[in-house]
mmCIF file of C-alpha atoms in Angstrom:
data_model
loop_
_atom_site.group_PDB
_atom_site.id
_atom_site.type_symbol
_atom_site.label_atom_id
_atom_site.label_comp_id
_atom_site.label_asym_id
_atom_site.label_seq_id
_atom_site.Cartn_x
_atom_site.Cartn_y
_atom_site.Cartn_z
ATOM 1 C CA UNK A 1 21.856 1.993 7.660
ATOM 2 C CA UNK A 2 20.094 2.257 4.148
ATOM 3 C CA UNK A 3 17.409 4.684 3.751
ATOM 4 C CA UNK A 4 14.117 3.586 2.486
ATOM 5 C CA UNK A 5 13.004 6.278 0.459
ATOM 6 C CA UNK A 6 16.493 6.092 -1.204
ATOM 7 C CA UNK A 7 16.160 2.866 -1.832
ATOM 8 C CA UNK A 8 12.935 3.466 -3.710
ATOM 9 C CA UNK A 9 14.430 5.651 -5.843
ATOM 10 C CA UNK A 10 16.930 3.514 -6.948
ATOM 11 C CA UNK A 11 14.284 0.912 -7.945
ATOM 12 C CA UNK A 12 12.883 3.425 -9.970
ATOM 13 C CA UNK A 13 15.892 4.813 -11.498
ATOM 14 C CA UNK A 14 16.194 0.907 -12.574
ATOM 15 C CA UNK A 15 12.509 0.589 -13.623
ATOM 16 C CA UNK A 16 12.215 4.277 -15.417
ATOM 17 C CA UNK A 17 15.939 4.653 -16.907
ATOM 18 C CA UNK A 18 16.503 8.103 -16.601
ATOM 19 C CA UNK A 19 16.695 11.019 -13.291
ATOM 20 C CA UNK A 20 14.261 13.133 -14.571
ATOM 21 C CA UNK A 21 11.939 10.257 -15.605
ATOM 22 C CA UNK A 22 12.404 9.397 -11.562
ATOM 23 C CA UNK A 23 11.584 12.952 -10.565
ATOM 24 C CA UNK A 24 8.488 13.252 -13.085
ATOM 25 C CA UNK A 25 7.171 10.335 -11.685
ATOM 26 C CA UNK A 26 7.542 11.083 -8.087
ATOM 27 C CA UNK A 27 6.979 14.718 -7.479
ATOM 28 C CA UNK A 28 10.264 15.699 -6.885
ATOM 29 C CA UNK A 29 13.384 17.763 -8.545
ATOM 30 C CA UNK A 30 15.758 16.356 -10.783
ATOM 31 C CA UNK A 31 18.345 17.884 -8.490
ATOM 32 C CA UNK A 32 16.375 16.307 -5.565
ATOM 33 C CA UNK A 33 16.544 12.938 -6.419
ATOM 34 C CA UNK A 34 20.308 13.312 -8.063
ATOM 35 C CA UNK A 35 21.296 14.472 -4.795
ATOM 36 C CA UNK A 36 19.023 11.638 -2.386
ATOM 37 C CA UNK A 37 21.101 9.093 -5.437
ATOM 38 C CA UNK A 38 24.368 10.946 -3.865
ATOM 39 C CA UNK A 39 23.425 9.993 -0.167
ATOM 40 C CA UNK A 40 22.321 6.527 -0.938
ATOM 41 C CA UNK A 41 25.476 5.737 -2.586
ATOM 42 C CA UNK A 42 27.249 6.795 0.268
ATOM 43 C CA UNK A 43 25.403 4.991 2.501
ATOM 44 C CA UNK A 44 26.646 2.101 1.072
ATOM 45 C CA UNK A 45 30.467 3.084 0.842
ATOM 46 C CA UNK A 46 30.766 2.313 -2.698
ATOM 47 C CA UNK A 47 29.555 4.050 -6.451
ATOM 48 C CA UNK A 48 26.041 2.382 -7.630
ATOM 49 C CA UNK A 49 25.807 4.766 -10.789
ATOM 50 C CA UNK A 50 27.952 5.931 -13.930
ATOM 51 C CA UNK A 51 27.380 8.022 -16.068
ATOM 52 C CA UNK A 52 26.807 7.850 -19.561
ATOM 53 C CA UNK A 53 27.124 10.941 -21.654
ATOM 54 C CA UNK A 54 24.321 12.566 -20.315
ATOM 55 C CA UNK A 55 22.809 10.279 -18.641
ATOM 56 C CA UNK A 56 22.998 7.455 -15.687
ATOM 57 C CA UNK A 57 23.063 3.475 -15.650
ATOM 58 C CA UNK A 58 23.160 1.289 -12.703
ATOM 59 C CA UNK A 59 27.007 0.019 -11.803
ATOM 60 C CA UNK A 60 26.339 -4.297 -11.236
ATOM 61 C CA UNK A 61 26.194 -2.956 -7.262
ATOM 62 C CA UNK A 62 23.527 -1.118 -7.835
ATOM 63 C CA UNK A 63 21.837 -3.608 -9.546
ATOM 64 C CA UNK A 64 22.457 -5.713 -7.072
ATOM 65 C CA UNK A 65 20.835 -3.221 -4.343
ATOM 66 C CA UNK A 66 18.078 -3.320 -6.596
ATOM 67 C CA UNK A 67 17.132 -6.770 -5.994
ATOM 68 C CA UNK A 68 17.556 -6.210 -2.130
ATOM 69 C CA UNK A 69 15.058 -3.378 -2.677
ATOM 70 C CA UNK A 70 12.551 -5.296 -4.215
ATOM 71 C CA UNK A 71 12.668 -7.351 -1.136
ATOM 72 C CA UNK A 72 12.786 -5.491 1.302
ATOM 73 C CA UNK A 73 9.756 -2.951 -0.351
ATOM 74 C CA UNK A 74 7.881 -6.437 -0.577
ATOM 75 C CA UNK A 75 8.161 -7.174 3.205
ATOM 76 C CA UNK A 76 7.453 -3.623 3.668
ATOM 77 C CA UNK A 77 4.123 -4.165 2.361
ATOM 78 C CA UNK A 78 3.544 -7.210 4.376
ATOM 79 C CA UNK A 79 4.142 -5.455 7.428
ATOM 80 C CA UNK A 80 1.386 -2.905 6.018
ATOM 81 C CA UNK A 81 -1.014 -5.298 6.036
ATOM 82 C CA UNK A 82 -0.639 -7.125 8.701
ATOM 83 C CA UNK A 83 -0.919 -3.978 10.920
ATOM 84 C CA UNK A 84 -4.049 -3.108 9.356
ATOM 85 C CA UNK A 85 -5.396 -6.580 9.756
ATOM 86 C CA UNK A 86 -4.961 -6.098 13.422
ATOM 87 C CA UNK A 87 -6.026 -2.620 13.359
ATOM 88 C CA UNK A 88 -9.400 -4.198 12.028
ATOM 89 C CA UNK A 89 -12.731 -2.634 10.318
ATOM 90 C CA UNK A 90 -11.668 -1.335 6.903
ATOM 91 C CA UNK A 91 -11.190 2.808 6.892
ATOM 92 C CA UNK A 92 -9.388 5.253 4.480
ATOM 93 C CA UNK A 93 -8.673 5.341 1.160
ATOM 94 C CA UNK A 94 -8.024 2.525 -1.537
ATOM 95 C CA UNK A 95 -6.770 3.971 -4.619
ATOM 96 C CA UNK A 96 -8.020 2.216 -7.767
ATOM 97 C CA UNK A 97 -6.795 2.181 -11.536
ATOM 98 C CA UNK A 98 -8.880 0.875 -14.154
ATOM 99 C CA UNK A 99 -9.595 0.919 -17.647
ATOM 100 C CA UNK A 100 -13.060 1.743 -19.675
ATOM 101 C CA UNK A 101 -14.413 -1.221 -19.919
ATOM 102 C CA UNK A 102 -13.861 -2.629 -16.926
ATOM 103 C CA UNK A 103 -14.977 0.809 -15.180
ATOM 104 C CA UNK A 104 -18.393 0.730 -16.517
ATOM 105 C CA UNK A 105 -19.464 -2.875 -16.992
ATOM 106 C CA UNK A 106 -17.813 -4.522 -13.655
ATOM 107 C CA UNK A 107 -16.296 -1.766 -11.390
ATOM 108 C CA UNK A 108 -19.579 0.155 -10.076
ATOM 109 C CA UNK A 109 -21.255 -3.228 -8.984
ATOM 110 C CA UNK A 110 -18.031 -3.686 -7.059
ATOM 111 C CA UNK A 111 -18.040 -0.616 -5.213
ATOM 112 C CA UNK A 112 -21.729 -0.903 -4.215
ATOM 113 C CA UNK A 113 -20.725 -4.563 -2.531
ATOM 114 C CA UNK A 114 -17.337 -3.057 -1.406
ATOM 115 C CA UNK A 115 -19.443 0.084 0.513
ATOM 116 C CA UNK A 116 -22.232 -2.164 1.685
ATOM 117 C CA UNK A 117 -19.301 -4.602 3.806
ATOM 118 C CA UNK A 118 -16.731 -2.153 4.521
ATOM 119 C CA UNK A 119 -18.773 1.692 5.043
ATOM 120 C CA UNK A 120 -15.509 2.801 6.228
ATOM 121 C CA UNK A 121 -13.482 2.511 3.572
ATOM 122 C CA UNK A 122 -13.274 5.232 0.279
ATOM 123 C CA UNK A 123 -12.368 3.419 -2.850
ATOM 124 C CA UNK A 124 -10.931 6.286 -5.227
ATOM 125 C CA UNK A 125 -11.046 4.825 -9.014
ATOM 126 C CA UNK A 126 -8.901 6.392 -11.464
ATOM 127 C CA UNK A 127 -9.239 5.393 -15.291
ATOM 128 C CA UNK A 128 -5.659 4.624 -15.996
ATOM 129 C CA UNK A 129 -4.244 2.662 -19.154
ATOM 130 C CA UNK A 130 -2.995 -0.842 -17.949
ATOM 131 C CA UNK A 131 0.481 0.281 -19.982
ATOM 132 C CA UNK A 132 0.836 3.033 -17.276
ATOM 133 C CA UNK A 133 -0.052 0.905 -14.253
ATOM 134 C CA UNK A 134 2.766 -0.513 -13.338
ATOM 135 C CA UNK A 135 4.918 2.359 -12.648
ATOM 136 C CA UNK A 136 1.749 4.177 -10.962
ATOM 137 C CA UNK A 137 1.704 1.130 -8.182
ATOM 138 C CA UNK A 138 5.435 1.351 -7.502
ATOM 139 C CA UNK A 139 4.940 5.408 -7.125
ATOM 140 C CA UNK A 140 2.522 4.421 -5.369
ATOM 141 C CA UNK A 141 -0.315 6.472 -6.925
ATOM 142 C CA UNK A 142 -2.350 3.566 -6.969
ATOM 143 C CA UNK A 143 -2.961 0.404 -4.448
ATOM 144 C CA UNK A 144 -4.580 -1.468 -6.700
ATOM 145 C CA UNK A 145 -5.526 -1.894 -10.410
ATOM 146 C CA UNK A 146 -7.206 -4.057 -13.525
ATOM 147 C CA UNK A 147 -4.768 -4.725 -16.652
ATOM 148 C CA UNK A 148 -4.859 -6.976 -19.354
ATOM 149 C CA UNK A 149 -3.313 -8.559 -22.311
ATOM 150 C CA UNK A 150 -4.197 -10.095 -25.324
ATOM 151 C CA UNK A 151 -2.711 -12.917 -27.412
ATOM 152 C CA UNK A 152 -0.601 -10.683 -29.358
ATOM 153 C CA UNK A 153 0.620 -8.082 -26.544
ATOM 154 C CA UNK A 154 1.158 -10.622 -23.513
ATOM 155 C CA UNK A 155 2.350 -8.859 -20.420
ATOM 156 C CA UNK A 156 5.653 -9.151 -19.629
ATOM 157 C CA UNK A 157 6.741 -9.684 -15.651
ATOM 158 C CA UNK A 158 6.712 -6.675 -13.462
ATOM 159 C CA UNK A 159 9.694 -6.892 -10.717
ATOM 160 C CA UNK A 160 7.745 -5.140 -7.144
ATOM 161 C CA UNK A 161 4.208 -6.408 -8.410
ATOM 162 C CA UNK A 162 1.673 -9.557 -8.423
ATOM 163 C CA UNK A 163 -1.361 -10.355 -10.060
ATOM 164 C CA UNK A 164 -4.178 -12.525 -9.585
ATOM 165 C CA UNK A 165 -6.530 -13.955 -12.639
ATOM 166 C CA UNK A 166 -10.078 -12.705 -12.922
ATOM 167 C CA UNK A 167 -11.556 -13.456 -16.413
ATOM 168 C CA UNK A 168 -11.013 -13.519 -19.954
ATOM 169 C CA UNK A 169 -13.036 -12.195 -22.405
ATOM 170 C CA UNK A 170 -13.942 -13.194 -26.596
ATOM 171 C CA UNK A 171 -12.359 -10.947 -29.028
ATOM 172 C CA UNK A 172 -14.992 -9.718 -32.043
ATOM 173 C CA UNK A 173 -13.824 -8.343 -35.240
ATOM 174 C CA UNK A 174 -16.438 -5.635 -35.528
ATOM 175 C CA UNK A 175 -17.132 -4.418 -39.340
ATOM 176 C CA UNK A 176 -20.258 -2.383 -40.906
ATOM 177 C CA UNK A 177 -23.342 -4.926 -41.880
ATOM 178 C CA UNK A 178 -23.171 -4.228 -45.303
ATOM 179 C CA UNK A 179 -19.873 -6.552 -45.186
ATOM 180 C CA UNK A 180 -16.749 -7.357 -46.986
ATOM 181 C CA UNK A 181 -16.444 -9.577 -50.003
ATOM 182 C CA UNK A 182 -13.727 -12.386 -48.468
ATOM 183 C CA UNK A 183 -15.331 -12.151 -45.498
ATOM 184 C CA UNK A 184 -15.365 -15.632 -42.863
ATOM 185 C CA UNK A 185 -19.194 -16.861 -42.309
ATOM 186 C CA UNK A 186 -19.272 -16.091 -38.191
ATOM 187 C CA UNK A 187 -20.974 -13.594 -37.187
ATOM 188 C CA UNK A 188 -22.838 -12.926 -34.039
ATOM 189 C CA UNK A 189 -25.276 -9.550 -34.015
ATOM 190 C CA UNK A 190 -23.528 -6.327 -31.963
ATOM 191 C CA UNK A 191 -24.562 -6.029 -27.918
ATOM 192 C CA UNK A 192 -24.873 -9.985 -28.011
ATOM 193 C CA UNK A 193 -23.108 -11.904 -25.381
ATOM 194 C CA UNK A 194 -20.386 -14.574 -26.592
ATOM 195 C CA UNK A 195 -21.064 -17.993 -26.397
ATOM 196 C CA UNK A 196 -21.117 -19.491 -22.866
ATOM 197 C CA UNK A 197 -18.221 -21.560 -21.503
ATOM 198 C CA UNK A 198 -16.944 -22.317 -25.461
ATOM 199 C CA UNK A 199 -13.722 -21.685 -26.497
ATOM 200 C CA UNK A 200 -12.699 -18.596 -27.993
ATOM 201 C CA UNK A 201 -13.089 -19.239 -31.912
ATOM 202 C CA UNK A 202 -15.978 -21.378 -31.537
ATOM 203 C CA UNK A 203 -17.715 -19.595 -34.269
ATOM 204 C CA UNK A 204 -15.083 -21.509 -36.269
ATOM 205 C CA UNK A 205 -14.152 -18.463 -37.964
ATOM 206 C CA UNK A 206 -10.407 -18.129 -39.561
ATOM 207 C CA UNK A 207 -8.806 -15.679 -38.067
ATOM 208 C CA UNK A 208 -6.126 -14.577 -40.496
ATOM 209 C CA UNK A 209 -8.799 -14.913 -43.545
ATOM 210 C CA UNK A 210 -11.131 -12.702 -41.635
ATOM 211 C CA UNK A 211 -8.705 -10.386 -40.743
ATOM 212 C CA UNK A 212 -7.166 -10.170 -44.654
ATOM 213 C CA UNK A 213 -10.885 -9.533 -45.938
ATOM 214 C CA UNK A 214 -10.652 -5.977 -44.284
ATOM 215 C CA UNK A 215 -6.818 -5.928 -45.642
ATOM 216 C CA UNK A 216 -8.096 -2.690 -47.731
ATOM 217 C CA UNK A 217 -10.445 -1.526 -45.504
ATOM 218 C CA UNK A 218 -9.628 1.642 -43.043
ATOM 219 C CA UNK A 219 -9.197 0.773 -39.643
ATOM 220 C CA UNK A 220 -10.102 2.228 -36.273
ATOM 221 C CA UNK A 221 -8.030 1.739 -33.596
ATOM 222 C CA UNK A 222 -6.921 2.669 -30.003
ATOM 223 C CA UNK A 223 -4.163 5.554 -29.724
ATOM 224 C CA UNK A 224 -0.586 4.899 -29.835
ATOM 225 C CA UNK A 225 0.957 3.644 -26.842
ATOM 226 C CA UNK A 226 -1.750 1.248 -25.582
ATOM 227 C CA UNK A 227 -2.128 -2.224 -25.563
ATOM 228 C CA UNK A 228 -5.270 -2.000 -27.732
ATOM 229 C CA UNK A 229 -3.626 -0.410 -29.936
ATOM 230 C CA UNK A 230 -0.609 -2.961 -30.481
ATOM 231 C CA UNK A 231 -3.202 -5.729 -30.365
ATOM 232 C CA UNK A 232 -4.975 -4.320 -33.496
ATOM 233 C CA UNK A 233 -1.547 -3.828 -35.175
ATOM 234 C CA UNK A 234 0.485 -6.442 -34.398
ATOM 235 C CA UNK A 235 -3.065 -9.226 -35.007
ATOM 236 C CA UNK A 236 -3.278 -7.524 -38.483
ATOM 237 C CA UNK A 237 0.475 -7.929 -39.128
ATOM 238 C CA UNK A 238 0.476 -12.030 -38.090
ATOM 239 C CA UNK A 239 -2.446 -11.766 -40.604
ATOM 240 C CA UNK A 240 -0.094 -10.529 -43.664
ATOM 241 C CA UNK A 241 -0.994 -6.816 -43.376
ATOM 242 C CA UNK A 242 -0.470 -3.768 -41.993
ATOM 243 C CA UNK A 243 -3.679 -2.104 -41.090
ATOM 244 C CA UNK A 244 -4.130 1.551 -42.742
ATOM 245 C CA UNK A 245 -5.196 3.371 -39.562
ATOM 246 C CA UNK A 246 -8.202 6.106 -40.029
ATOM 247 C CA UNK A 247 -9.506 7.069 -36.568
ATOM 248 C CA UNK A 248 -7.926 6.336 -33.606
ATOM 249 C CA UNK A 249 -10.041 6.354 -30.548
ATOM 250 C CA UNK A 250 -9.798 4.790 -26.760
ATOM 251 C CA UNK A 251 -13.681 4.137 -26.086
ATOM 252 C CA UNK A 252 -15.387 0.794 -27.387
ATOM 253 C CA UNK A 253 -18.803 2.447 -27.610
ATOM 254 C CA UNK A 254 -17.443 5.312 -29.799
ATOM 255 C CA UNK A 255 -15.785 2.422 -32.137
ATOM 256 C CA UNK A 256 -18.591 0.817 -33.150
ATOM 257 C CA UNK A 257 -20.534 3.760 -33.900
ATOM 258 C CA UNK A 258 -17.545 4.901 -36.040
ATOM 259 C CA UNK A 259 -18.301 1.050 -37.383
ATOM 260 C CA UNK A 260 -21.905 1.736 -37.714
ATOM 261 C CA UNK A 261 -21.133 4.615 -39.550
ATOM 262 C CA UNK A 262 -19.172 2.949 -42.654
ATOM 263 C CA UNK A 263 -16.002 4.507 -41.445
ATOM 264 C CA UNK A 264 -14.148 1.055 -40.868
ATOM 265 C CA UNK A 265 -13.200 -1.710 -38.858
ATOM 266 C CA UNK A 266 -11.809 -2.600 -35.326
ATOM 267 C CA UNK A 267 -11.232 -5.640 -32.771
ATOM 268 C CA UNK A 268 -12.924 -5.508 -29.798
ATOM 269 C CA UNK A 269 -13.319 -7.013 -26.564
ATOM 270 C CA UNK A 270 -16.494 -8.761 -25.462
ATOM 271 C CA UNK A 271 -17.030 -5.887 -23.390
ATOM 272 C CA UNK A 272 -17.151 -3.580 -25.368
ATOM 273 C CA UNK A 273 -19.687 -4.864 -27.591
ATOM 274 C CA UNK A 274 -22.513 -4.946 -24.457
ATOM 275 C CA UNK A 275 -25.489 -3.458 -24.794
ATOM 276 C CA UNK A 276 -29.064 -3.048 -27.311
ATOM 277 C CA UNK A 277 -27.485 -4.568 -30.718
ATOM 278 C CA UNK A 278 -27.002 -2.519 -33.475
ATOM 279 C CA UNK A 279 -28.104 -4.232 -36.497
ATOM 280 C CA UNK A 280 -25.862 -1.991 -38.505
ATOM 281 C CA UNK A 281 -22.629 -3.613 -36.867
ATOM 282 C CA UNK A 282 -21.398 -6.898 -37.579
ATOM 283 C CA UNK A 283 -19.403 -8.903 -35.229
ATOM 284 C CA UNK A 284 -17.005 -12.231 -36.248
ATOM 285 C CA UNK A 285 -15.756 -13.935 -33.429
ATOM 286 C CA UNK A 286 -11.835 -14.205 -33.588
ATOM 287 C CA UNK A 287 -9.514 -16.755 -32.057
ATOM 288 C CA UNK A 288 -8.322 -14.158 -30.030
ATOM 289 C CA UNK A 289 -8.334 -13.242 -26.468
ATOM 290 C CA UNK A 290 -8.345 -10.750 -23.444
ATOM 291 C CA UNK A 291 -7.195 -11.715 -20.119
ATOM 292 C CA UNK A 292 -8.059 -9.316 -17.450
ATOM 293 C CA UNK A 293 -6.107 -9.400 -14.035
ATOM 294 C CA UNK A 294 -5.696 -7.841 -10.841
ATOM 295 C CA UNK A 295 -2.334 -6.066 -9.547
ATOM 296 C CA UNK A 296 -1.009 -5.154 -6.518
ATOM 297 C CA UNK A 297 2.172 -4.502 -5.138
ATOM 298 C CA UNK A 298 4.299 -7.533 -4.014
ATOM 299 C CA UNK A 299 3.225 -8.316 -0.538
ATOM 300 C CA UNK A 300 0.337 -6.364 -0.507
ATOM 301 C CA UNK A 301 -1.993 -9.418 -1.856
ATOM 302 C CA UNK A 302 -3.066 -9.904 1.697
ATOM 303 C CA UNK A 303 -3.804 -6.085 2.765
ATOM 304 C CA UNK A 304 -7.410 -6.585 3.771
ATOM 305 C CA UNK A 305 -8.754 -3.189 1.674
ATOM 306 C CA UNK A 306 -6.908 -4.982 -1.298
ATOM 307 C CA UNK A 307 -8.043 -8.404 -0.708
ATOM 308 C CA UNK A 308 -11.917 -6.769 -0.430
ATOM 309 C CA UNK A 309 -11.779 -5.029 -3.901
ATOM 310 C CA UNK A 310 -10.643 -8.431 -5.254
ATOM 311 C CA UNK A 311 -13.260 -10.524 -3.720
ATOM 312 C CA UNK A 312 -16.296 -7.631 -4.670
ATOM 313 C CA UNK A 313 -14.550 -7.844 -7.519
ATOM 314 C CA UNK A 314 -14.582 -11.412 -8.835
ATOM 315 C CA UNK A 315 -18.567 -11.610 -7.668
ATOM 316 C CA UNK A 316 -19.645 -8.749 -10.256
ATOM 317 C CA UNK A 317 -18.264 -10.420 -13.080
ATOM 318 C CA UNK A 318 -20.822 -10.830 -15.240
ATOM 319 C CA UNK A 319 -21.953 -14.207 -15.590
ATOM 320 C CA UNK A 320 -21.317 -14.808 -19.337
ATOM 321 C CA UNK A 321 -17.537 -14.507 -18.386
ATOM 322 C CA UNK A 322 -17.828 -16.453 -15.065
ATOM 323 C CA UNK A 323 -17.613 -19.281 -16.722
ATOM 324 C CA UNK A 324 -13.738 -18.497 -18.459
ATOM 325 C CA UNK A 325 -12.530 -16.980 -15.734
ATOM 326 C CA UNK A 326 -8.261 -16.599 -16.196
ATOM 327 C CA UNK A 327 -6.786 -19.421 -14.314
ATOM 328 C CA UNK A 328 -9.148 -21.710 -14.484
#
């Protein structure tokens, strides 16, 4: 009979690429998991690895095993909830990942619905990077999480997760009020809401030609590694430029006072540009977009704790995006 926990490992190994990536992730050895790999394979009487110089790949029966694993993980989590749905009355912890924005403008109101239903349960939120949710789910660090993805940096499929649509938010390129010569004609004043139910672009600005007035400007933009980041970058780039980074920093709020300050430009999400405007800040809406979801592991969609969070979730989004919610 196959071990579970081995199995898991294997659909890391596949997911992560390397042994030691495996162990990182999960708390364990590299010898540990090397040697659990060892068992597994003969468990099922024939080799599932080779290596490769130094390291590992999967043989096609291990990928294979794989794909059972996915499935049989999946049902596990079925069986999960289903057992707490007859348990009844939420208790315990519900691990949550999500990122700045989403933390501050929508997340509290959800917990304070989510404790006034279910007293019983602990929601735990953890600000995690939607680029480093996926493998925290499978570790299972995390039972449930917000990502997104813009135009330019869609998410690609996850194999062991699902998501569910919960709104989609205007993208603002956000420069200093003195302006840009070149500049497009749109502009909407910081901490003001986007237009309701229109279509992102509305403002009917041009997109590339806004973009390509900052060309020479500096810009400010999210570290390395994120999706904010590549959304900058790789939106510049389909404009015919490479932005010259200056300051690279994670929080919208910080950005525009960078932007406030003369010390460039930036894209940024609806959200980030809530609050008292700043008439030093000028904001052009772009064509662009940012679609937040909800993820899960596969089969835990129906786990009641999980299915709570979404449904607290979806009624604290704010009303201005309510109306362009993802999906519909």
């Amino acid at each position: 009979m196959l071990d579970v926990r081995r199995l898991r490992l294997l659909r890391e190994l596949a997911r992560r690429g390397t042994i030691a990536a495996v162990a990182e992730a999960l708390s364990f050895s590299p010898s540990a998991v090397s040697q659990q790999l060892a068992v597994l394979e003969r468990e099922a009487g024939l080799p599932l690895l080779e290596r490769t110089g130094r390291g590992v790949r999967l043989t096609p029966a291990g990928r294979h095993l794989v794909g059972h694993a996915e499935a049989v993980l999946e049902r596990l989590e079925q069986a999960d909830a289903d057992l707490a749905e007859a348990r009844g009355g939420l208790a315990g912890a519900l691990r949550i990942g999500a990122f700045p924005t989403a933390t501050r403008a929508i997340v509290p109101a959800a917990l304070t619905a989510l404790a006034r239903r279910h007293p019983g349960l602990e929601p735990m939120v953890s600000e995690t990077d939607p680029a480093a949710v996926a493998h925290a789910l499978r570790a299972g660090d995390l039972d449930v999480a917000l990502v997104h993805e813009y135009d330019f940096v869609p998410a690609e499929p996850e194999p062991g997760l699902a998501t569910e649509p919960l709104y989609v938010e205007a993208m603002y390129l956000a420069a200093p009020a003195a302006g840009t010569p070149g500049e497009a004609p749109a502009e909407t004043p910081a901490g003001a809401p986007a237009p309701p139910g229109g279509p992102a672009g509305s403002g009917g600005a041009d997109q590339g030609a806004v973009l390509r007035g900052h060309a020479r400007a500096p810009w400010i933009t999210a570290t390395p590694g994120t999706l904010c980041h590549a959304m900058t970058v790789r939106a510049c780039q389909a404009a015919g430029f490479t932005p010259r980074v200056r300051h690279q920093v994670d929080e919208f709020a910080t950005v525009l006072a960078l932007v406030a300050a003369g010390q460039g430009v930036a894209v940024v999400p609806q959200l980030g540009v809530t609050g008292p405007a700043d008439p030093a800040v000028r904001l052009t809406r772009l064509l662009m977009e940012r679609r937040t979801k909800l993820a899960f592991r596969s089969g835990a969609g129906a786990h009641p704790a999980v299915a709570a969070f979404g449904t607290a979730l979806r009624a604290a989004v704010p009303p201005d995006l309510a109306g362009s919610r993802a999906g519909t």
